[in-house]
Structures are given as C-alpha cells and as structure tokens.
C-alpha cells in the first residue's frame, strides 16, 4: 500500500531543502575513518532531520541552523559508542529544535501582525505522500503552533514519522509512559483543530487554477464562486511589508480584498509553484519574489489563503526559485 510505503520512505526521504537540491552538505568528507563515517551517516539522514526540524519550527532558515548545530555535535561523538546513528541524530536534532522553539515562542509574542510559517518549496514526490503533504501544509503547520514545544515534538515524531515511544522518550527526555500520555493529549488537541480532511494536490491545483483565472481577469464573481463561504485570509508582513493585520473571514470580504489587491498587479507576475507540498502562487515584482500565497481547499473550494510577504521569510524562497530557473 502507498501509505505503508510512504511511512517507511519518509523516515529517510522527507522534504528536501535547498542544500539537498544544490549538493551542499556537511564538511568533513575527507579525513580519518571516524570523520567519514560521521559524514556519511549525517548525509544519509539529513532529509529526515531537516523535516523534523522544519515541522517543529515552521521555519526553513531555523531548521537549517538546527541542522548545523546537530552536525557540530554529531562530529564530536565517538561513533563506537553509538548503536543507532539515525536515532542518535534525531535525538540531537529534536533537542536543538526544542531549544530554538522556546526562543522563537518569545519572539512571536512581540511579532507585528499575524505570524505564518515560512513557506518552503517542495518536490513532487512529497505531494505524492498524502500524509506527509498534509503534515507540512500551511493549515496543519498553524495547528501545530497551538501545541506546547514538547507536545509538538512528540506529535511530529510519532504521528508524522512513526517513531517508537522509546526512541521519542530519549529525544525529549521523558519516560515512554509520559510520551504516551503526551501523544494522546497532542493527538486530541490536533484532532479538534486540524483542517476538515485530507485534500489531494490535484483538487487543490484545480481550485487554484480557477482562482488564478479569476484573479487575472479581475472577475469578482469568479472569486466568489471559488471561495468557500467561511474562507479565511491571513497575511504576514512581519511589520516590514504591508499586510492585513488580522485574519479576514467570509467569501464576500475576502473577494473584495483580493479584487483590490490583485488589481494592482499583472497576471504575468503570478506564477504557480508547489509550496509546502501543495500548489501555491508566487508573486514577483521586478523579478523578485514579493509574496507567496499558499491555499487550503475543502470540497472543491478555497477555504484558506495564507499570504507571506515578510522578506525574512522569503529569503530562502528567493534563493531556491533563483536556482530552479
């Protein structure tokens, strides 16, 4: 079955970041056998580690920093004492991500306007894994933001990557019994807040195409037709770029907002892309990425629009889209 296969695959081949696609990996490929073995193990599990960090932090830039910290600690480990490199690396990554997550929590308290996860370009194979695609979607990443740091780590490791309770316990410094309780609590919390159901990328792409046509022509009725009655629009400018400070709810309000905003841009500046495993739109102005709009679709209509304009959250995207040209 595809789901069973994807659960196994995602342990080693989850979301790829810029460095995997450009061939930039850790230093230390040459040297003694210890350094070579350390590098080989790190590179073999890097995709997994990046995805764990990204799902915990909602930031590709911070996930890359966590991986750098993981490598520095891993490079100093005596491999003769390591029974399972993957488990050891996941433990280091999780602990570093937890430290950074608590720091990010303090930053978010003073964040200007709505905070959204950093958009991440993803490859087609990620979208094919329905469970993984759903877990890195903007909608689900926002749900994960409502968990405590430890709950988020446990949920990601258990529900997304299917790690055992003992392995998770070592990563979060809890007993297996405590991890089971945390998993149950986090699962219930997410179930009460998660999007209504799993949506295929094909369904999302169809709705996005209709949305892009309506936007390109300024067709207000076309926008109303593709928006769900309770659609939510969220904008993140980080206090640097103009953005809606609070979520806008309702098809009529969102359509009017979009009609005004889209009337200022040309259709040719909007390009489709795959962001967080689902189709999205990238707006370029003067050749530079200005806005990334991710979407959520339910029952064939757009139920969520997530517009990221904060330049700090688009620097990673700018580098990757430039490399992909």
PDB file of C-alpha atoms in Angstrom:
ATOM      1  CA  UNK A   1       0.000   0.000   0.000  1.00  0.00           C
ATOM      2  CA  UNK A   2       1.107   3.530  -0.733  1.00  0.00           C
ATOM      3  CA  UNK A   3       0.540   4.756   2.844  1.00  0.00           C
ATOM      4  CA  UNK A   4       2.603   1.925   4.311  1.00  0.00           C
ATOM      5  CA  UNK A   5       5.374   2.567   1.825  1.00  0.00           C
ATOM      6  CA  UNK A   6       5.316   6.296   2.472  1.00  0.00           C
ATOM      7  CA  UNK A   7       5.609   5.803   6.210  1.00  0.00           C
ATOM      8  CA  UNK A   8       8.817   3.864   5.637  1.00  0.00           C
ATOM      9  CA  UNK A   9      10.101   6.220   2.938  1.00  0.00           C
ATOM     10  CA  UNK A  10       9.597   9.366   4.958  1.00  0.00           C
ATOM     11  CA  UNK A  11      11.976   8.127   7.621  1.00  0.00           C
ATOM     12  CA  UNK A  12      14.812   8.677   5.166  1.00  0.00           C
ATOM     13  CA  UNK A  13      13.471  10.833   2.306  1.00  0.00           C
ATOM     14  CA  UNK A  14      11.154  13.582   3.590  1.00  0.00           C
ATOM     15  CA  UNK A  15      11.039  17.218   2.492  1.00  0.00           C
ATOM     16  CA  UNK A  16      14.168  18.380   0.715  1.00  0.00           C
ATOM     17  CA  UNK A  17      15.606  21.805   1.433  1.00  0.00           C
ATOM     18  CA  UNK A  18      17.829  23.983  -0.717  1.00  0.00           C
ATOM     19  CA  UNK A  19      21.055  22.280   0.326  1.00  0.00           C
ATOM     20  CA  UNK A  20      19.938  18.821  -0.754  1.00  0.00           C
ATOM     21  CA  UNK A  21      18.965  20.119  -4.190  1.00  0.00           C
ATOM     22  CA  UNK A  22      22.211  22.056  -4.683  1.00  0.00           C
ATOM     23  CA  UNK A  23      24.508  19.347  -3.337  1.00  0.00           C
ATOM     24  CA  UNK A  24      25.727  21.426  -0.373  1.00  0.00           C
ATOM     25  CA  UNK A  25      26.322  19.040   2.535  1.00  0.00           C
ATOM     26  CA  UNK A  26      28.344  18.953   5.722  1.00  0.00           C
ATOM     27  CA  UNK A  27      32.087  19.346   5.727  1.00  0.00           C
ATOM     28  CA  UNK A  28      34.409  16.533   6.659  1.00  0.00           C
ATOM     29  CA  UNK A  29      34.113  14.130   3.745  1.00  0.00           C
ATOM     30  CA  UNK A  30      37.849  13.571   3.908  1.00  0.00           C
ATOM     31  CA  UNK A  31      39.989  12.688   6.868  1.00  0.00           C
ATOM     32  CA  UNK A  32      40.088   9.687   9.139  1.00  0.00           C
ATOM     33  CA  UNK A  33      37.515   6.907   9.160  1.00  0.00           C
ATOM     34  CA  UNK A  34      35.613   8.453  12.062  1.00  0.00           C
ATOM     35  CA  UNK A  35      35.019  11.702  10.160  1.00  0.00           C
ATOM     36  CA  UNK A  36      33.999   9.865   7.005  1.00  0.00           C
ATOM     37  CA  UNK A  37      31.549   7.606   8.839  1.00  0.00           C
ATOM     38  CA  UNK A  38      30.091  10.600  10.698  1.00  0.00           C
ATOM     39  CA  UNK A  39      29.586  12.487   7.433  1.00  0.00           C
ATOM     40  CA  UNK A  40      28.066   9.504   5.647  1.00  0.00           C
ATOM     41  CA  UNK A  41      25.557   8.935   8.454  1.00  0.00           C
ATOM     42  CA  UNK A  42      24.637  12.616   8.639  1.00  0.00           C
ATOM     43  CA  UNK A  43      24.125  12.939   4.882  1.00  0.00           C
ATOM     44  CA  UNK A  44      22.103   9.708   4.766  1.00  0.00           C
ATOM     45  CA  UNK A  45      19.599  11.042   7.309  1.00  0.00           C
ATOM     46  CA  UNK A  46      19.743  14.760   6.515  1.00  0.00           C
ATOM     47  CA  UNK A  47      16.373  14.924   4.751  1.00  0.00           C
ATOM     48  CA  UNK A  48      14.693  13.341   7.747  1.00  0.00           C
ATOM     49  CA  UNK A  49      16.438  15.674  10.187  1.00  0.00           C
ATOM     50  CA  UNK A  50      15.551  18.768   8.160  1.00  0.00           C
ATOM     51  CA  UNK A  51      11.874  17.804   8.034  1.00  0.00           C
ATOM     52  CA  UNK A  52      11.730  17.085  11.768  1.00  0.00           C
ATOM     53  CA  UNK A  53      13.267  20.497  12.497  1.00  0.00           C
ATOM     54  CA  UNK A  54      11.060  22.326   9.979  1.00  0.00           C
ATOM     55  CA  UNK A  55       7.830  20.770  11.259  1.00  0.00           C
ATOM     56  CA  UNK A  56       8.805  21.675  14.805  1.00  0.00           C
ATOM     57  CA  UNK A  57       9.857  25.250  13.991  1.00  0.00           C
ATOM     58  CA  UNK A  58       7.850  26.355  10.946  1.00  0.00           C
ATOM     59  CA  UNK A  59      10.988  27.968   9.571  1.00  0.00           C
ATOM     60  CA  UNK A  60      13.354  26.604   6.940  1.00  0.00           C
ATOM     61  CA  UNK A  61      16.077  29.043   7.984  1.00  0.00           C
ATOM     62  CA  UNK A  62      15.875  27.957  11.614  1.00  0.00           C
ATOM     63  CA  UNK A  63      15.724  24.312  10.558  1.00  0.00           C
ATOM     64  CA  UNK A  64      18.986  24.773   8.644  1.00  0.00           C
ATOM     65  CA  UNK A  65      20.561  26.357  11.734  1.00  0.00           C
ATOM     66  CA  UNK A  66      19.407  23.419  13.838  1.00  0.00           C
ATOM     67  CA  UNK A  67      20.992  21.015  11.367  1.00  0.00           C
ATOM     68  CA  UNK A  68      24.243  22.931  11.582  1.00  0.00           C
ATOM     69  CA  UNK A  69      24.161  22.607  15.384  1.00  0.00           C
ATOM     70  CA  UNK A  70      23.314  18.922  15.005  1.00  0.00           C
ATOM     71  CA  UNK A  71      26.301  18.389  12.725  1.00  0.00           C
ATOM     72  CA  UNK A  72      28.691  20.161  15.094  1.00  0.00           C
ATOM     73  CA  UNK A  73      27.587  17.950  17.983  1.00  0.00           C
ATOM     74  CA  UNK A  74      27.494  14.804  15.863  1.00  0.00           C
ATOM     75  CA  UNK A  75      31.012  15.404  14.541  1.00  0.00           C
ATOM     76  CA  UNK A  76      32.330  15.255  18.113  1.00  0.00           C
ATOM     77  CA  UNK A  77      30.599  12.000  19.046  1.00  0.00           C
ATOM     78  CA  UNK A  78      32.564   8.775  19.446  1.00  0.00           C
ATOM     79  CA  UNK A  79      30.781   6.587  16.907  1.00  0.00           C
ATOM     80  CA  UNK A  80      31.998   3.454  18.653  1.00  0.00           C
ATOM     81  CA  UNK A  81      29.521   4.318  21.409  1.00  0.00           C
ATOM     82  CA  UNK A  82      26.573   4.856  19.000  1.00  0.00           C
ATOM     83  CA  UNK A  83      24.342   1.834  18.378  1.00  0.00           C
ATOM     84  CA  UNK A  84      21.859   3.505  16.014  1.00  0.00           C
ATOM     85  CA  UNK A  85      23.050   6.650  14.168  1.00  0.00           C
ATOM     86  CA  UNK A  86      19.559   7.632  12.953  1.00  0.00           C
ATOM     87  CA  UNK A  87      18.068   7.566  16.452  1.00  0.00           C
ATOM     88  CA  UNK A  88      21.057   9.453  17.845  1.00  0.00           C
ATOM     89  CA  UNK A  89      20.829  12.131  15.160  1.00  0.00           C
ATOM     90  CA  UNK A  90      17.070  12.517  15.631  1.00  0.00           C
ATOM     91  CA  UNK A  91      17.659  12.949  19.360  1.00  0.00           C
ATOM     92  CA  UNK A  92      20.229  15.714  18.799  1.00  0.00           C
ATOM     93  CA  UNK A  93      18.036  17.461  16.228  1.00  0.00           C
ATOM     94  CA  UNK A  94      14.929  17.289  18.407  1.00  0.00           C
ATOM     95  CA  UNK A  95      16.710  18.694  21.436  1.00  0.00           C
ATOM     96  CA  UNK A  96      18.236  21.538  19.435  1.00  0.00           C
ATOM     97  CA  UNK A  97      14.870  22.279  17.823  1.00  0.00           C
ATOM     98  CA  UNK A  98      13.182  22.355  21.245  1.00  0.00           C
ATOM     99  CA  UNK A  99      15.711  24.909  22.470  1.00  0.00           C
ATOM    100  CA  UNK A 100      15.163  27.076  19.408  1.00  0.00           C
ATOM    101  CA  UNK A 101      11.377  26.607  19.519  1.00  0.00           C
ATOM    102  CA  UNK A 102      11.204  28.078  23.007  1.00  0.00           C
ATOM    103  CA  UNK A 103      13.275  31.055  21.831  1.00  0.00           C
ATOM    104  CA  UNK A 104      11.019  31.526  18.812  1.00  0.00           C
ATOM    105  CA  UNK A 105       7.994  31.469  21.119  1.00  0.00           C
ATOM    106  CA  UNK A 106       9.320  34.519  22.924  1.00  0.00           C
ATOM    107  CA  UNK A 107       9.951  36.279  19.605  1.00  0.00           C
ATOM    108  CA  UNK A 108       6.419  35.585  18.395  1.00  0.00           C
ATOM    109  CA  UNK A 109       4.994  37.350  21.429  1.00  0.00           C
ATOM    110  CA  UNK A 110       6.313  40.644  20.017  1.00  0.00           C
ATOM    111  CA  UNK A 111       5.726  39.793  16.342  1.00  0.00           C
ATOM    112  CA  UNK A 112       3.927  42.510  14.380  1.00  0.00           C
ATOM    113  CA  UNK A 113       0.672  41.258  12.844  1.00  0.00           C
ATOM    114  CA  UNK A 114      -0.193  37.666  12.023  1.00  0.00           C
ATOM    115  CA  UNK A 115       2.590  35.065  12.187  1.00  0.00           C
ATOM    116  CA  UNK A 116       2.647  32.435   9.434  1.00  0.00           C
ATOM    117  CA  UNK A 117       5.128  29.598   8.850  1.00  0.00           C
ATOM    118  CA  UNK A 118       7.972  30.211   6.431  1.00  0.00           C
ATOM    119  CA  UNK A 119       6.909  28.884   3.004  1.00  0.00           C
ATOM    120  CA  UNK A 120       9.008  26.049   1.659  1.00  0.00           C
ATOM    121  CA  UNK A 121       9.331  24.891  -1.944  1.00  0.00           C
ATOM    122  CA  UNK A 122       8.758  21.142  -2.085  1.00  0.00           C
ATOM    123  CA  UNK A 123       9.318  18.468  -4.703  1.00  0.00           C
ATOM    124  CA  UNK A 124       6.561  16.419  -6.429  1.00  0.00           C
ATOM    125  CA  UNK A 125       7.430  13.251  -4.511  1.00  0.00           C
ATOM    126  CA  UNK A 126       6.452  14.974  -1.263  1.00  0.00           C
ATOM    127  CA  UNK A 127       2.999  15.820  -2.622  1.00  0.00           C
ATOM    128  CA  UNK A 128       2.514  12.178  -3.603  1.00  0.00           C
ATOM    129  CA  UNK A 129       2.874  11.164   0.046  1.00  0.00           C
ATOM    130  CA  UNK A 130      -0.565  12.318   1.219  1.00  0.00           C
ATOM    131  CA  UNK A 131       0.148  12.081   4.936  1.00  0.00           C
ATOM    132  CA  UNK A 132       3.464  13.912   4.725  1.00  0.00           C
ATOM    133  CA  UNK A 133       1.973  16.557   2.424  1.00  0.00           C
ATOM    134  CA  UNK A 134      -0.829  17.209   4.898  1.00  0.00           C
ATOM    135  CA  UNK A 135       1.613  17.452   7.805  1.00  0.00           C
ATOM    136  CA  UNK A 136       3.686  20.223   6.157  1.00  0.00           C
ATOM    137  CA  UNK A 137       0.728  22.169   4.727  1.00  0.00           C
ATOM    138  CA  UNK A 138       0.289  25.735   5.944  1.00  0.00           C
ATOM    139  CA  UNK A 139      -3.023  24.835   7.571  1.00  0.00           C
ATOM    140  CA  UNK A 140      -1.521  21.963   9.555  1.00  0.00           C
ATOM    141  CA  UNK A 141       1.606  23.916  10.477  1.00  0.00           C
ATOM    142  CA  UNK A 142      -0.651  26.538  12.053  1.00  0.00           C
ATOM    143  CA  UNK A 143      -2.390  23.826  14.061  1.00  0.00           C
ATOM    144  CA  UNK A 144       0.982  22.599  15.303  1.00  0.00           C
ATOM    145  CA  UNK A 145       1.671  26.137  16.525  1.00  0.00           C
ATOM    146  CA  UNK A 146      -1.067  25.662  19.139  1.00  0.00           C
ATOM    147  CA  UNK A 147       0.831  22.815  20.828  1.00  0.00           C
ATOM    148  CA  UNK A 148       3.447  23.235  23.555  1.00  0.00           C
ATOM    149  CA  UNK A 149       7.048  22.671  22.398  1.00  0.00           C
ATOM    150  CA  UNK A 150       7.203  19.158  23.891  1.00  0.00           C
ATOM    151  CA  UNK A 151       3.754  18.229  22.560  1.00  0.00           C
ATOM    152  CA  UNK A 152       4.773  19.416  19.112  1.00  0.00           C
ATOM    153  CA  UNK A 153       7.981  17.388  19.150  1.00  0.00           C
ATOM    154  CA  UNK A 154       6.192  14.242  20.319  1.00  0.00           C
ATOM    155  CA  UNK A 155       3.354  14.657  17.815  1.00  0.00           C
ATOM    156  CA  UNK A 156       5.710  15.176  14.870  1.00  0.00           C
ATOM    157  CA  UNK A 157       7.961  12.259  15.777  1.00  0.00           C
ATOM    158  CA  UNK A 158       5.088   9.869  16.463  1.00  0.00           C
ATOM    159  CA  UNK A 159       2.286  10.862  14.089  1.00  0.00           C
ATOM    160  CA  UNK A 160       4.343  12.003  11.115  1.00  0.00           C
ATOM    161  CA  UNK A 161       7.435   9.799  11.315  1.00  0.00           C
ATOM    162  CA  UNK A 162       6.044   6.849  13.267  1.00  0.00           C
ATOM    163  CA  UNK A 163       8.961   6.669  15.699  1.00  0.00           C
ATOM    164  CA  UNK A 164       8.634   4.328  18.665  1.00  0.00           C
ATOM    165  CA  UNK A 165       7.761   5.641  22.122  1.00  0.00           C
ATOM    166  CA  UNK A 166      11.151   4.630  23.490  1.00  0.00           C
ATOM    167  CA  UNK A 167      13.000   6.485  20.744  1.00  0.00           C
ATOM    168  CA  UNK A 168      10.859   9.581  21.272  1.00  0.00           C
ATOM    169  CA  UNK A 169      11.358   9.371  25.037  1.00  0.00           C
ATOM    170  CA  UNK A 170      15.123   9.616  24.573  1.00  0.00           C
ATOM    171  CA  UNK A 171      14.714  12.583  22.227  1.00  0.00           C
ATOM    172  CA  UNK A 172      12.545  14.646  24.609  1.00  0.00           C
ATOM    173  CA  UNK A 173      13.989  13.412  27.924  1.00  0.00           C
ATOM    174  CA  UNK A 174      10.733  11.848  29.089  1.00  0.00           C
ATOM    175  CA  UNK A 175       9.743   8.333  30.087  1.00  0.00           C
ATOM    176  CA  UNK A 176       7.964   6.167  27.479  1.00  0.00           C
ATOM    177  CA  UNK A 177       4.839   6.259  29.662  1.00  0.00           C
ATOM    178  CA  UNK A 178       4.932  10.070  29.732  1.00  0.00           C
ATOM    179  CA  UNK A 179       5.412  10.156  25.957  1.00  0.00           C
ATOM    180  CA  UNK A 180       2.300   8.003  25.508  1.00  0.00           C
ATOM    181  CA  UNK A 181       0.277  10.451  27.588  1.00  0.00           C
ATOM    182  CA  UNK A 182       1.680  13.453  25.721  1.00  0.00           C
ATOM    183  CA  UNK A 183       0.908  11.743  22.399  1.00  0.00           C
ATOM    184  CA  UNK A 184      -2.698  11.131  23.433  1.00  0.00           C
ATOM    185  CA  UNK A 185      -3.101  14.750  24.585  1.00  0.00           C
ATOM    186  CA  UNK A 186      -1.458  16.216  21.477  1.00  0.00           C
ATOM    187  CA  UNK A 187      -3.441  13.952  19.161  1.00  0.00           C
ATOM    188  CA  UNK A 188      -6.737  15.057  20.733  1.00  0.00           C
ATOM    189  CA  UNK A 189      -5.686  18.707  20.587  1.00  0.00           C
ATOM    190  CA  UNK A 190      -4.769  18.481  16.905  1.00  0.00           C
ATOM    191  CA  UNK A 191      -7.891  16.487  16.016  1.00  0.00           C
ATOM    192  CA  UNK A 192     -10.077  19.274  17.417  1.00  0.00           C
ATOM    193  CA  UNK A 193      -8.318  21.941  15.352  1.00  0.00           C
ATOM    194  CA  UNK A 194      -6.930  20.303  12.240  1.00  0.00           C
ATOM    195  CA  UNK A 195      -8.342  21.028   8.760  1.00  0.00           C
ATOM    196  CA  UNK A 196     -11.537  19.198   7.897  1.00  0.00           C
ATOM    197  CA  UNK A 197      -9.924  16.429   5.894  1.00  0.00           C
ATOM    198  CA  UNK A 198      -7.048  15.417   3.678  1.00  0.00           C
ATOM    199  CA  UNK A 199      -7.165  17.155   0.302  1.00  0.00           C
ATOM    200  CA  UNK A 200      -5.349  15.902  -2.772  1.00  0.00           C
ATOM    201  CA  UNK A 201      -2.883  18.244  -4.502  1.00  0.00           C
ATOM    202  CA  UNK A 202      -4.863  17.654  -7.736  1.00  0.00           C
ATOM    203  CA  UNK A 203      -8.042  19.024  -6.156  1.00  0.00           C
ATOM    204  CA  UNK A 204      -6.120  21.983  -4.783  1.00  0.00           C
ATOM    205  CA  UNK A 205      -4.487  22.607  -8.169  1.00  0.00           C
ATOM    206  CA  UNK A 206      -7.876  22.681  -9.899  1.00  0.00           C
ATOM    207  CA  UNK A 207      -9.224  25.237  -7.429  1.00  0.00           C
ATOM    208  CA  UNK A 208      -6.039  27.282  -7.658  1.00  0.00           C
ATOM    209  CA  UNK A 209      -6.269  27.386 -11.466  1.00  0.00           C
ATOM    210  CA  UNK A 210      -9.806  28.730 -11.214  1.00  0.00           C
ATOM    211  CA  UNK A 211      -8.659  31.245  -8.613  1.00  0.00           C
ATOM    212  CA  UNK A 212      -5.754  32.390 -10.794  1.00  0.00           C
ATOM    213  CA  UNK A 213      -8.060  32.867 -13.816  1.00  0.00           C
ATOM    214  CA  UNK A 214     -10.492  34.939 -11.776  1.00  0.00           C
ATOM    215  CA  UNK A 215      -7.654  36.969 -10.282  1.00  0.00           C
ATOM    216  CA  UNK A 216      -6.049  37.591 -13.675  1.00  0.00           C
ATOM    217  CA  UNK A 217      -9.295  38.957 -15.120  1.00  0.00           C
ATOM    218  CA  UNK A 218     -10.480  40.790 -12.017  1.00  0.00           C
ATOM    219  CA  UNK A 219     -13.627  38.636 -12.057  1.00  0.00           C
ATOM    220  CA  UNK A 220     -15.209  39.300  -8.657  1.00  0.00           C
ATOM    221  CA  UNK A 221     -17.982  36.765  -9.241  1.00  0.00           C
ATOM    222  CA  UNK A 222     -15.387  34.208 -10.288  1.00  0.00           C
ATOM    223  CA  UNK A 223     -13.584  34.767  -6.995  1.00  0.00           C
ATOM    224  CA  UNK A 224     -16.833  34.396  -5.063  1.00  0.00           C
ATOM    225  CA  UNK A 225     -17.559  31.145  -6.875  1.00  0.00           C
ATOM    226  CA  UNK A 226     -14.250  29.533  -5.913  1.00  0.00           C
ATOM    227  CA  UNK A 227     -14.108  30.786  -2.306  1.00  0.00           C
ATOM    228  CA  UNK A 228     -15.780  28.804   0.496  1.00  0.00           C
ATOM    229  CA  UNK A 229     -18.400  30.815   2.448  1.00  0.00           C
ATOM    230  CA  UNK A 230     -16.199  30.731   5.570  1.00  0.00           C
ATOM    231  CA  UNK A 231     -12.866  31.239   3.789  1.00  0.00           C
ATOM    232  CA  UNK A 232     -10.092  32.788   5.900  1.00  0.00           C
ATOM    233  CA  UNK A 233      -7.409  35.097   4.518  1.00  0.00           C
ATOM    234  CA  UNK A 234      -4.257  35.586   6.592  1.00  0.00           C
ATOM    235  CA  UNK A 235      -1.358  37.892   5.751  1.00  0.00           C
ATOM    236  CA  UNK A 236       2.140  38.042   7.219  1.00  0.00           C
ATOM    237  CA  UNK A 237       4.248  41.110   6.555  1.00  0.00           C
ATOM    238  CA  UNK A 238       6.246  40.963   9.768  1.00  0.00           C
ATOM    239  CA  UNK A 239       5.843  44.711  10.240  1.00  0.00           C
ATOM    240  CA  UNK A 240       8.141  45.237   7.242  1.00  0.00           C
ATOM    241  CA  UNK A 241       5.752  44.838   4.306  1.00  0.00           C
ATOM    242  CA  UNK A 242       2.114  45.913   4.182  1.00  0.00           C
ATOM    243  CA  UNK A 243      -0.212  43.068   5.139  1.00  0.00           C
ATOM    244  CA  UNK A 244      -3.657  42.568   6.665  1.00  0.00           C
ATOM    245  CA  UNK A 245      -3.024  42.768  10.438  1.00  0.00           C
ATOM    246  CA  UNK A 246      -5.864  40.404  11.375  1.00  0.00           C
ATOM    247  CA  UNK A 247      -7.443  37.435   9.591  1.00  0.00           C
ATOM    248  CA  UNK A 248     -10.308  38.293   7.232  1.00  0.00           C
ATOM    249  CA  UNK A 249     -13.223  35.835   7.253  1.00  0.00           C
ATOM    250  CA  UNK A 250     -16.016  35.353   4.709  1.00  0.00           C
ATOM    251  CA  UNK A 251     -16.161  34.989   0.927  1.00  0.00           C
ATOM    252  CA  UNK A 252     -17.537  38.484   0.311  1.00  0.00           C
ATOM    253  CA  UNK A 253     -14.891  40.269   2.388  1.00  0.00           C
ATOM    254  CA  UNK A 254     -12.033  38.150   1.080  1.00  0.00           C
ATOM    255  CA  UNK A 255     -13.140  38.536  -2.555  1.00  0.00           C
ATOM    256  CA  UNK A 256     -13.291  42.325  -2.229  1.00  0.00           C
ATOM    257  CA  UNK A 257      -9.886  42.373  -0.554  1.00  0.00           C
ATOM    258  CA  UNK A 258      -8.407  40.252  -3.327  1.00  0.00           C
ATOM    259  CA  UNK A 259     -10.069  42.274  -6.078  1.00  0.00           C
ATOM    260  CA  UNK A 260      -8.431  45.456  -4.769  1.00  0.00           C
ATOM    261  CA  UNK A 261      -5.029  43.889  -4.196  1.00  0.00           C
ATOM    262  CA  UNK A 262      -4.862  41.892  -7.410  1.00  0.00           C
ATOM    263  CA  UNK A 263      -5.989  44.881  -9.445  1.00  0.00           C
ATOM    264  CA  UNK A 264      -2.560  46.391  -8.820  1.00  0.00           C
ATOM    265  CA  UNK A 265      -0.570  43.557 -10.352  1.00  0.00           C
ATOM    266  CA  UNK A 266      -0.340  41.901 -13.736  1.00  0.00           C
ATOM    267  CA  UNK A 267      -1.355  38.319 -14.370  1.00  0.00           C
ATOM    268  CA  UNK A 268       2.096  37.530 -15.757  1.00  0.00           C
ATOM    269  CA  UNK A 269       3.687  38.279 -12.386  1.00  0.00           C
ATOM    270  CA  UNK A 270       1.755  35.437 -10.717  1.00  0.00           C
ATOM    271  CA  UNK A 271       3.377  32.035 -11.128  1.00  0.00           C
ATOM    272  CA  UNK A 272       2.216  28.648  -9.842  1.00  0.00           C
ATOM    273  CA  UNK A 273       4.564  26.658  -7.625  1.00  0.00           C
ATOM    274  CA  UNK A 274       4.479  23.823  -5.136  1.00  0.00           C
ATOM    275  CA  UNK A 275       4.824  25.204  -1.627  1.00  0.00           C
ATOM    276  CA  UNK A 276       4.545  23.078   1.499  1.00  0.00           C
ATOM    277  CA  UNK A 277       3.536  20.144  -0.725  1.00  0.00           C
ATOM    278  CA  UNK A 278       0.513  21.926  -2.241  1.00  0.00           C
ATOM    279  CA  UNK A 279       0.018  24.193  -5.255  1.00  0.00           C
ATOM    280  CA  UNK A 280       0.514  27.884  -4.485  1.00  0.00           C
ATOM    281  CA  UNK A 281       1.110  31.203  -6.234  1.00  0.00           C
ATOM    282  CA  UNK A 282       4.304  33.228  -6.188  1.00  0.00           C
ATOM    283  CA  UNK A 283       4.080  36.936  -6.944  1.00  0.00           C
ATOM    284  CA  UNK A 284       7.171  38.542  -8.409  1.00  0.00           C
ATOM    285  CA  UNK A 285       7.713  42.284  -8.678  1.00  0.00           C
ATOM    286  CA  UNK A 286      10.662  43.485 -10.742  1.00  0.00           C
ATOM    287  CA  UNK A 287      11.838  39.882 -10.903  1.00  0.00           C
ATOM    288  CA  UNK A 288      11.995  39.447  -7.118  1.00  0.00           C
ATOM    289  CA  UNK A 289       9.733  37.239  -5.004  1.00  0.00           C
ATOM    290  CA  UNK A 290       7.369  39.639  -3.232  1.00  0.00           C
ATOM    291  CA  UNK A 291       4.582  37.379  -1.946  1.00  0.00           C
ATOM    292  CA  UNK A 292       3.892  33.669  -1.610  1.00  0.00           C
ATOM    293  CA  UNK A 293       0.234  32.662  -1.372  1.00  0.00           C
ATOM    294  CA  UNK A 294      -0.473  29.135  -0.141  1.00  0.00           C
ATOM    295  CA  UNK A 295      -4.011  27.768  -0.257  1.00  0.00           C
ATOM    296  CA  UNK A 296      -6.233  25.331   1.561  1.00  0.00           C
ATOM    297  CA  UNK A 297      -9.071  23.638  -0.332  1.00  0.00           C
ATOM    298  CA  UNK A 298     -12.114  21.858   1.090  1.00  0.00           C
ATOM    299  CA  UNK A 299     -14.931  20.376  -1.001  1.00  0.00           C
ATOM    300  CA  UNK A 300     -13.553  21.939  -4.172  1.00  0.00           C
ATOM    301  CA  UNK A 301     -13.453  25.499  -2.815  1.00  0.00           C
ATOM    302  CA  UNK A 302     -10.677  27.564  -1.295  1.00  0.00           C
ATOM    303  CA  UNK A 303     -11.150  27.654   2.476  1.00  0.00           C
ATOM    304  CA  UNK A 304      -7.833  29.247   3.427  1.00  0.00           C
ATOM    305  CA  UNK A 305      -5.415  31.724   1.844  1.00  0.00           C
ATOM    306  CA  UNK A 306      -2.042  32.295   3.513  1.00  0.00           C
ATOM    307  CA  UNK A 307      -0.088  35.250   2.144  1.00  0.00           C
ATOM    308  CA  UNK A 308       3.530  35.619   3.281  1.00  0.00           C
ATOM    309  CA  UNK A 309       5.284  38.906   2.490  1.00  0.00           C
ATOM    310  CA  UNK A 310       7.801  39.166   5.327  1.00  0.00           C
ATOM    311  CA  UNK A 311      11.160  39.442   3.461  1.00  0.00           C
ATOM    312  CA  UNK A 312      12.946  37.485   6.190  1.00  0.00           C
ATOM    313  CA  UNK A 313      10.665  34.517   5.494  1.00  0.00           C
ATOM    314  CA  UNK A 314      11.154  34.744   1.729  1.00  0.00           C
ATOM    315  CA  UNK A 315      14.957  34.848   1.565  1.00  0.00           C
ATOM    316  CA  UNK A 316      15.126  31.046   1.487  1.00  0.00           C
ATOM    317  CA  UNK A 317      12.433  31.023  -1.214  1.00  0.00           C
ATOM    318  CA  UNK A 318      14.282  33.625  -3.285  1.00  0.00           C
ATOM    319  CA  UNK A 319      17.469  31.553  -3.307  1.00  0.00           C
ATOM    320  CA  UNK A 320      15.646  28.369  -4.286  1.00  0.00           C
ATOM    321  CA  UNK A 321      13.496  29.910  -7.037  1.00  0.00           C
ATOM    322  CA  UNK A 322      16.616  31.529  -8.486  1.00  0.00           C
ATOM    323  CA  UNK A 323      18.393  28.169  -8.534  1.00  0.00           C
ATOM    324  CA  UNK A 324      15.367  26.493 -10.138  1.00  0.00           C
ATOM    325  CA  UNK A 325      15.213  28.886 -13.081  1.00  0.00           C
TER     326      UNK A 325
END
